[in-house]
């Protein structure tokens, strides 16, 4: 994994405590390794799916950034279909053009739009001297399976252009209906192109919190030195927040009669909780974060209201 992208303590901050890019987490690393293996083994397609807010779209952006360093000569394209349910092949391809940042008029004829999308992909791959091409389809559940051949055709023509394609689909649990349909009806082309590999994207385990904080800290108390210089001089590190945070999550689970070992905490809720704790530490140089304050920060982020939905059954 690229050290520059893996280290959350580096520069590039937006003025707050988190950089303006996907944040490394143990789960994002685990699934990145899965996808890299799929691509290297030349599976034609794979699906990463999970419930809402666990960070799947951030994972797609992370893959876009890190996969070329994990597998040199790899080009990655993201086609996002959030809040969009296309009804026609033309609608799918026009959205693809937008995702490719094309300002050219798409035209009205299907073949014209298709040629434009394919041409942009091939041109960028040649410019990057890529050998592999990963086409990420984010929010696949919004695309009717009748339109899957649009992407199957793109992958086929990308291969004809001399590149090895992989279609990485990312979706929500509603995908299970489509998956059941294609397997029950033996849609072998669809199975082979989209679902040759499948994995579930989870939130973080309680134990992952310590690894997350360690990565954020970086080498030599970098994060703490930048944001809390006096505390760093005293030898304190943000990694010391791991224990009170773990205790807070366990307490929230206990309140709901849930098992801590089965919890998969979405980073979308941990991030604002961490921000709340960091702001408290910045405002009060003598302040400390204990399990009660960590619990309050997580409740402020409303983790307690949704935690039951993020427990593996």
CSV table of C-alpha atoms in Angstrom, one decimal:
chain,number,residue,atom,x,y,z
A,1,UNK,CA,0.0,0.0,0.0
A,2,UNK,CA,1.3,3.5,-0.8
A,3,UNK,CA,2.8,5.1,2.3
A,4,UNK,CA,1.7,8.6,1.2
A,5,UNK,CA,-1.9,7.6,1.0
A,6,UNK,CA,-1.8,5.2,3.9
A,7,UNK,CA,-0.5,7.9,6.4
A,8,UNK,CA,-3.3,10.0,7.6
A,9,UNK,CA,-1.0,12.4,9.4
A,10,UNK,CA,0.6,13.9,6.3
A,11,UNK,CA,-0.1,17.4,5.0
A,12,UNK,CA,-3.1,18.1,2.8
A,13,UNK,CA,-5.5,18.9,5.6
A,14,UNK,CA,-8.5,21.0,5.0
A,15,UNK,CA,-8.0,23.1,8.1
A,16,UNK,CA,-9.7,20.5,10.3
A,17,UNK,CA,-8.4,17.3,11.8
A,18,UNK,CA,-9.0,15.1,8.7
A,19,UNK,CA,-7.5,15.4,5.2
A,20,UNK,CA,-9.7,15.9,2.2
A,21,UNK,CA,-9.4,12.4,0.9
A,22,UNK,CA,-10.5,8.9,1.9
A,23,UNK,CA,-9.2,7.9,5.3
A,24,UNK,CA,-7.3,4.6,5.8
A,25,UNK,CA,-9.0,2.2,8.0
A,26,UNK,CA,-8.3,-1.5,8.7
A,27,UNK,CA,-11.5,-2.5,6.7
A,28,UNK,CA,-10.6,-0.3,3.8
A,29,UNK,CA,-7.2,-2.0,3.7
A,30,UNK,CA,-8.7,-5.5,4.0
A,31,UNK,CA,-11.0,-5.0,1.1
A,32,UNK,CA,-8.4,-3.2,-1.0
A,33,UNK,CA,-6.3,-6.4,-0.7
A,34,UNK,CA,-9.3,-8.5,-1.8
A,35,UNK,CA,-9.8,-6.3,-4.9
A,36,UNK,CA,-6.1,-6.2,-5.8
A,37,UNK,CA,-6.1,-10.0,-5.7
A,38,UNK,CA,-9.2,-10.2,-7.9
A,39,UNK,CA,-7.6,-7.8,-10.4
A,40,UNK,CA,-4.2,-9.5,-10.4
A,41,UNK,CA,-5.8,-12.9,-10.9
A,42,UNK,CA,-7.8,-11.4,-13.8
A,43,UNK,CA,-11.3,-12.1,-12.5
A,44,UNK,CA,-13.5,-10.3,-14.9
A,45,UNK,CA,-15.8,-8.8,-12.3
A,46,UNK,CA,-16.4,-8.6,-8.5
A,47,UNK,CA,-18.9,-7.2,-6.2
A,48,UNK,CA,-18.3,-5.4,-2.9
A,49,UNK,CA,-21.6,-4.9,-1.0
A,50,UNK,CA,-22.7,-3.7,2.4
A,51,UNK,CA,-25.3,-1.7,4.2
A,52,UNK,CA,-25.6,2.1,4.1
A,53,UNK,CA,-23.0,4.4,5.7
A,54,UNK,CA,-20.2,1.9,6.2
A,55,UNK,CA,-18.0,3.8,3.7
A,56,UNK,CA,-18.4,1.9,0.4
A,57,UNK,CA,-18.2,5.0,-1.8
A,58,UNK,CA,-15.1,6.2,0.1
A,59,UNK,CA,-13.7,2.8,-0.5
A,60,UNK,CA,-14.2,3.3,-4.3
A,61,UNK,CA,-12.2,6.6,-4.1
A,62,UNK,CA,-9.5,4.9,-2.1
A,63,UNK,CA,-9.2,2.1,-4.7
A,64,UNK,CA,-8.9,4.7,-7.4
A,65,UNK,CA,-6.0,6.3,-5.5
A,66,UNK,CA,-4.1,3.3,-4.2
A,67,UNK,CA,-4.6,0.5,-6.8
A,68,UNK,CA,-2.2,1.9,-9.3
A,69,UNK,CA,0.5,1.8,-6.7
A,70,UNK,CA,-0.4,-1.7,-5.6
A,71,UNK,CA,-0.6,-3.0,-9.2
A,72,UNK,CA,1.5,-0.8,-11.5
A,73,UNK,CA,0.1,0.0,-15.0
A,74,UNK,CA,-3.5,-0.1,-13.7
A,75,UNK,CA,-6.0,2.6,-14.6
A,76,UNK,CA,-9.1,3.0,-12.5
A,77,UNK,CA,-12.4,4.7,-13.5
A,78,UNK,CA,-15.4,5.4,-11.2
A,79,UNK,CA,-18.9,5.5,-12.5
A,80,UNK,CA,-21.2,6.6,-9.7
A,81,UNK,CA,-25.0,6.2,-9.9
A,82,UNK,CA,-26.0,7.6,-6.5
A,83,UNK,CA,-29.6,9.0,-6.5
A,84,UNK,CA,-30.0,8.0,-10.1
A,85,UNK,CA,-31.9,5.1,-11.6
A,86,UNK,CA,-31.3,5.1,-15.3
A,87,UNK,CA,-34.0,3.5,-17.5
A,88,UNK,CA,-32.1,3.4,-20.8
A,89,UNK,CA,-28.6,2.6,-22.1
A,90,UNK,CA,-28.3,6.2,-23.2
A,91,UNK,CA,-28.9,7.5,-19.7
A,92,UNK,CA,-26.3,5.1,-18.3
A,93,UNK,CA,-23.7,6.2,-20.9
A,94,UNK,CA,-24.4,9.9,-20.4
A,95,UNK,CA,-23.8,9.5,-16.7
A,96,UNK,CA,-20.6,7.7,-17.5
A,97,UNK,CA,-19.5,10.7,-19.6
A,98,UNK,CA,-20.1,13.0,-16.7
A,99,UNK,CA,-18.0,10.8,-14.5
A,100,UNK,CA,-15.2,11.0,-17.0
A,101,UNK,CA,-15.4,14.8,-16.8
A,102,UNK,CA,-16.2,15.1,-20.4
A,103,UNK,CA,-17.5,18.5,-21.5
A,104,UNK,CA,-18.1,17.4,-25.0
A,105,UNK,CA,-21.7,17.2,-26.2
A,106,UNK,CA,-22.8,13.6,-25.8
A,107,UNK,CA,-25.1,13.5,-28.9
A,108,UNK,CA,-28.4,11.6,-29.0
A,109,UNK,CA,-27.5,8.4,-30.9
A,110,UNK,CA,-26.6,5.5,-28.7
A,111,UNK,CA,-23.6,4.5,-30.8
A,112,UNK,CA,-22.2,8.1,-30.7
A,113,UNK,CA,-22.4,8.3,-26.9
A,114,UNK,CA,-21.0,4.8,-26.5
A,115,UNK,CA,-18.1,5.6,-28.8
A,116,UNK,CA,-17.3,8.7,-26.9
A,117,UNK,CA,-17.2,6.9,-23.5
A,118,UNK,CA,-15.1,4.1,-24.9
A,119,UNK,CA,-12.8,6.5,-26.6
A,120,UNK,CA,-12.1,8.5,-23.4
A,121,UNK,CA,-11.4,5.3,-21.4
A,122,UNK,CA,-9.0,4.0,-24.1
A,123,UNK,CA,-7.2,7.3,-24.6
A,124,UNK,CA,-6.6,7.8,-20.8
A,125,UNK,CA,-5.4,4.2,-20.5
A,126,UNK,CA,-2.9,4.8,-23.3
A,127,UNK,CA,-1.8,8.1,-21.8
A,128,UNK,CA,-1.1,6.2,-18.5
A,129,UNK,CA,0.5,3.3,-20.3
A,130,UNK,CA,-1.9,1.0,-18.5
A,131,UNK,CA,-2.2,-2.7,-19.0
A,132,UNK,CA,-5.1,-3.3,-16.6
A,133,UNK,CA,-8.4,-1.3,-16.5
A,134,UNK,CA,-10.7,-1.3,-13.5
A,135,UNK,CA,-14.2,0.0,-14.1
A,136,UNK,CA,-15.9,0.8,-10.8
A,137,UNK,CA,-19.7,0.9,-10.9
A,138,UNK,CA,-20.8,2.5,-7.6
A,139,UNK,CA,-24.4,2.0,-6.5
A,140,UNK,CA,-25.0,-0.9,-8.9
A,141,UNK,CA,-28.3,-1.6,-7.2
A,142,UNK,CA,-29.7,1.5,-9.0
A,143,UNK,CA,-29.1,0.0,-12.4
A,144,UNK,CA,-31.6,-2.5,-13.8
A,145,UNK,CA,-30.0,-5.8,-14.7
A,146,UNK,CA,-31.3,-5.4,-18.2
A,147,UNK,CA,-28.8,-2.6,-18.6
A,148,UNK,CA,-25.8,-4.6,-17.4
A,149,UNK,CA,-24.9,-5.4,-21.0
A,150,UNK,CA,-23.8,-1.7,-21.4
A,151,UNK,CA,-20.9,-2.3,-19.1
A,152,UNK,CA,-20.3,-5.8,-20.4
A,153,UNK,CA,-19.9,-4.3,-23.9
A,154,UNK,CA,-17.5,-1.6,-22.6
A,155,UNK,CA,-15.4,-4.2,-20.8
A,156,UNK,CA,-15.3,-6.4,-24.0
A,157,UNK,CA,-14.2,-3.4,-26.2
A,158,UNK,CA,-11.6,-2.4,-23.6
A,159,UNK,CA,-10.2,-5.9,-23.9
A,160,UNK,CA,-10.2,-5.6,-27.7
A,161,UNK,CA,-8.2,-2.4,-27.4
A,162,UNK,CA,-5.5,-4.3,-25.7
A,163,UNK,CA,-6.2,-3.9,-22.0
A,164,UNK,CA,-7.2,-6.4,-19.3
A,165,UNK,CA,-10.6,-5.2,-17.8
A,166,UNK,CA,-12.1,-5.8,-14.4
A,167,UNK,CA,-15.6,-4.6,-13.5
A,168,UNK,CA,-15.8,-3.8,-9.7
A,169,UNK,CA,-19.3,-3.2,-8.7
A,170,UNK,CA,-20.3,-1.7,-5.3
A,171,UNK,CA,-23.8,-1.9,-4.0
A,172,UNK,CA,-26.2,-2.2,-1.1
A,173,UNK,CA,-28.0,-5.3,0.3
A,174,UNK,CA,-30.8,-4.8,-2.3
A,175,UNK,CA,-28.3,-6.4,-4.7
A,176,UNK,CA,-29.2,-9.7,-3.2
A,177,UNK,CA,-32.4,-9.8,-5.2
A,178,UNK,CA,-30.5,-9.3,-8.5
A,179,UNK,CA,-27.8,-11.8,-7.5
A,180,UNK,CA,-30.4,-14.4,-6.7
A,181,UNK,CA,-32.1,-13.7,-10.0
A,182,UNK,CA,-29.0,-14.2,-12.1
A,183,UNK,CA,-27.9,-17.3,-10.3
A,184,UNK,CA,-31.4,-18.9,-10.3
A,185,UNK,CA,-31.8,-18.3,-14.0
A,186,UNK,CA,-28.2,-19.2,-14.9
A,187,UNK,CA,-27.4,-15.9,-16.5
A,188,UNK,CA,-23.8,-17.1,-16.9
A,189,UNK,CA,-22.6,-14.0,-18.8
A,190,UNK,CA,-23.8,-11.7,-16.0
A,191,UNK,CA,-22.4,-14.0,-13.3
A,192,UNK,CA,-19.0,-14.2,-14.9
A,193,UNK,CA,-18.7,-10.5,-15.7
A,194,UNK,CA,-20.1,-9.0,-12.5
A,195,UNK,CA,-20.1,-11.6,-9.7
A,196,UNK,CA,-17.0,-13.8,-10.2
A,197,UNK,CA,-15.8,-12.5,-6.8
A,198,UNK,CA,-18.0,-11.3,-3.9
A,199,UNK,CA,-17.2,-9.8,-0.5
A,200,UNK,CA,-19.1,-7.8,2.2
A,201,UNK,CA,-17.8,-4.4,3.2
A,202,UNK,CA,-18.2,-4.0,7.0
A,203,UNK,CA,-17.7,-1.2,9.4
A,204,UNK,CA,-14.8,-1.3,12.0
A,205,UNK,CA,-14.5,-3.8,14.8
A,206,UNK,CA,-13.9,-2.5,18.3
A,207,UNK,CA,-10.3,-3.6,18.0
A,208,UNK,CA,-9.8,-1.6,14.7
A,209,UNK,CA,-10.2,1.7,16.6
A,210,UNK,CA,-6.6,1.4,18.0
A,211,UNK,CA,-5.2,0.6,14.5
A,212,UNK,CA,-7.1,3.6,13.0
A,213,UNK,CA,-5.7,6.0,15.6
A,214,UNK,CA,-2.2,4.6,15.2
A,215,UNK,CA,-2.3,5.2,11.5
A,216,UNK,CA,-3.7,8.7,12.0
A,217,UNK,CA,-0.9,9.5,14.4
A,218,UNK,CA,1.9,8.5,12.0
A,219,UNK,CA,5.5,8.3,13.0
A,220,UNK,CA,6.8,10.3,15.9
A,221,UNK,CA,3.5,11.7,17.2
A,222,UNK,CA,3.0,13.7,13.9
A,223,UNK,CA,-0.7,14.2,14.3
A,224,UNK,CA,-0.5,15.1,18.0
A,225,UNK,CA,2.4,17.5,17.3
A,226,UNK,CA,0.5,19.2,14.6
A,227,UNK,CA,-2.8,19.7,16.4
A,228,UNK,CA,-1.8,19.4,20.1
A,229,UNK,CA,1.9,20.5,20.4
A,230,UNK,CA,1.9,21.0,24.1
A,231,UNK,CA,0.4,17.5,24.7
A,232,UNK,CA,3.0,16.0,22.3
A,233,UNK,CA,5.8,17.6,24.3
A,234,UNK,CA,4.5,15.8,27.3
A,235,UNK,CA,4.6,12.5,25.4
A,236,UNK,CA,0.8,12.2,25.0
A,237,UNK,CA,-0.6,10.7,21.8
A,238,UNK,CA,-4.0,10.4,20.2
A,239,UNK,CA,-3.5,6.6,20.3
A,240,UNK,CA,-4.4,6.9,24.0
A,241,UNK,CA,-8.0,7.6,23.0
A,242,UNK,CA,-8.3,4.0,21.9
A,243,UNK,CA,-9.1,2.5,25.3
A,244,UNK,CA,-11.8,5.1,26.3
A,245,UNK,CA,-13.3,4.8,22.8
A,246,UNK,CA,-13.4,1.0,23.0
A,247,UNK,CA,-15.0,1.2,26.5
A,248,UNK,CA,-17.6,3.7,25.2
A,249,UNK,CA,-18.6,1.5,22.3
A,250,UNK,CA,-18.8,-1.5,24.6
A,251,UNK,CA,-21.0,0.5,26.9
A,252,UNK,CA,-23.3,1.5,24.0
A,253,UNK,CA,-23.6,-2.1,22.9
A,254,UNK,CA,-24.4,-3.2,26.5
A,255,UNK,CA,-27.1,-0.7,26.8
A,256,UNK,CA,-28.7,-2.3,23.7
A,257,UNK,CA,-28.0,-5.9,24.8
A,258,UNK,CA,-25.6,-6.4,21.9
A,259,UNK,CA,-22.4,-8.3,21.7
A,260,UNK,CA,-19.2,-6.2,21.3
A,261,UNK,CA,-17.4,-8.9,19.2
A,262,UNK,CA,-20.1,-8.6,16.5
A,263,UNK,CA,-20.1,-4.8,16.2
A,264,UNK,CA,-19.0,-3.3,12.9
A,265,UNK,CA,-18.8,0.5,13.6
A,266,UNK,CA,-19.3,2.8,10.5
A,267,UNK,CA,-16.6,5.3,10.2
A,268,UNK,CA,-19.2,7.9,9.2
A,269,UNK,CA,-20.2,8.0,12.8
A,270,UNK,CA,-16.7,7.6,14.3
A,271,UNK,CA,-15.4,10.6,12.4
A,272,UNK,CA,-17.7,13.2,14.0
A,273,UNK,CA,-17.2,11.6,17.4
A,274,UNK,CA,-13.4,11.9,17.0
A,275,UNK,CA,-13.8,15.5,15.8
A,276,UNK,CA,-15.8,16.2,19.0
A,277,UNK,CA,-13.1,14.8,21.2
A,278,UNK,CA,-10.3,16.6,19.3
A,279,UNK,CA,-12.2,19.9,19.6
A,280,UNK,CA,-12.5,19.4,23.3
A,281,UNK,CA,-8.8,18.6,23.7
A,282,UNK,CA,-7.9,21.7,21.6
A,283,UNK,CA,-10.2,24.0,23.7
A,284,UNK,CA,-9.0,22.7,27.1
A,285,UNK,CA,-5.2,22.1,27.2
A,286,UNK,CA,-5.7,20.3,30.6
A,287,UNK,CA,-8.7,18.3,29.5
A,288,UNK,CA,-8.7,14.5,29.2
A,289,UNK,CA,-11.0,12.1,27.4
A,290,UNK,CA,-12.3,9.3,29.5
A,291,UNK,CA,-14.8,6.6,28.6
A,292,UNK,CA,-17.7,8.8,29.7
A,293,UNK,CA,-16.7,11.7,27.4
A,294,UNK,CA,-16.0,9.3,24.6
A,295,UNK,CA,-19.5,7.9,25.1
A,296,UNK,CA,-21.0,11.4,25.0
A,297,UNK,CA,-19.1,12.2,21.8
A,298,UNK,CA,-20.5,9.0,20.2
A,299,UNK,CA,-24.0,9.8,21.3
A,300,UNK,CA,-23.5,13.3,19.9
A,301,UNK,CA,-22.8,11.6,16.6
A,302,UNK,CA,-25.9,9.5,17.1
A,303,UNK,CA,-24.0,6.2,16.9
A,304,UNK,CA,-26.2,4.8,19.7
A,305,UNK,CA,-29.3,5.3,17.6
A,306,UNK,CA,-28.1,3.1,14.7
A,307,UNK,CA,-25.5,0.8,16.3
A,308,UNK,CA,-28.0,-2.2,16.4
A,309,UNK,CA,-28.0,-2.1,12.6
A,310,UNK,CA,-24.2,-2.5,12.4
A,311,UNK,CA,-23.9,-5.7,14.4
A,312,UNK,CA,-23.2,-9.0,12.6
A,313,UNK,CA,-26.0,-11.5,13.2
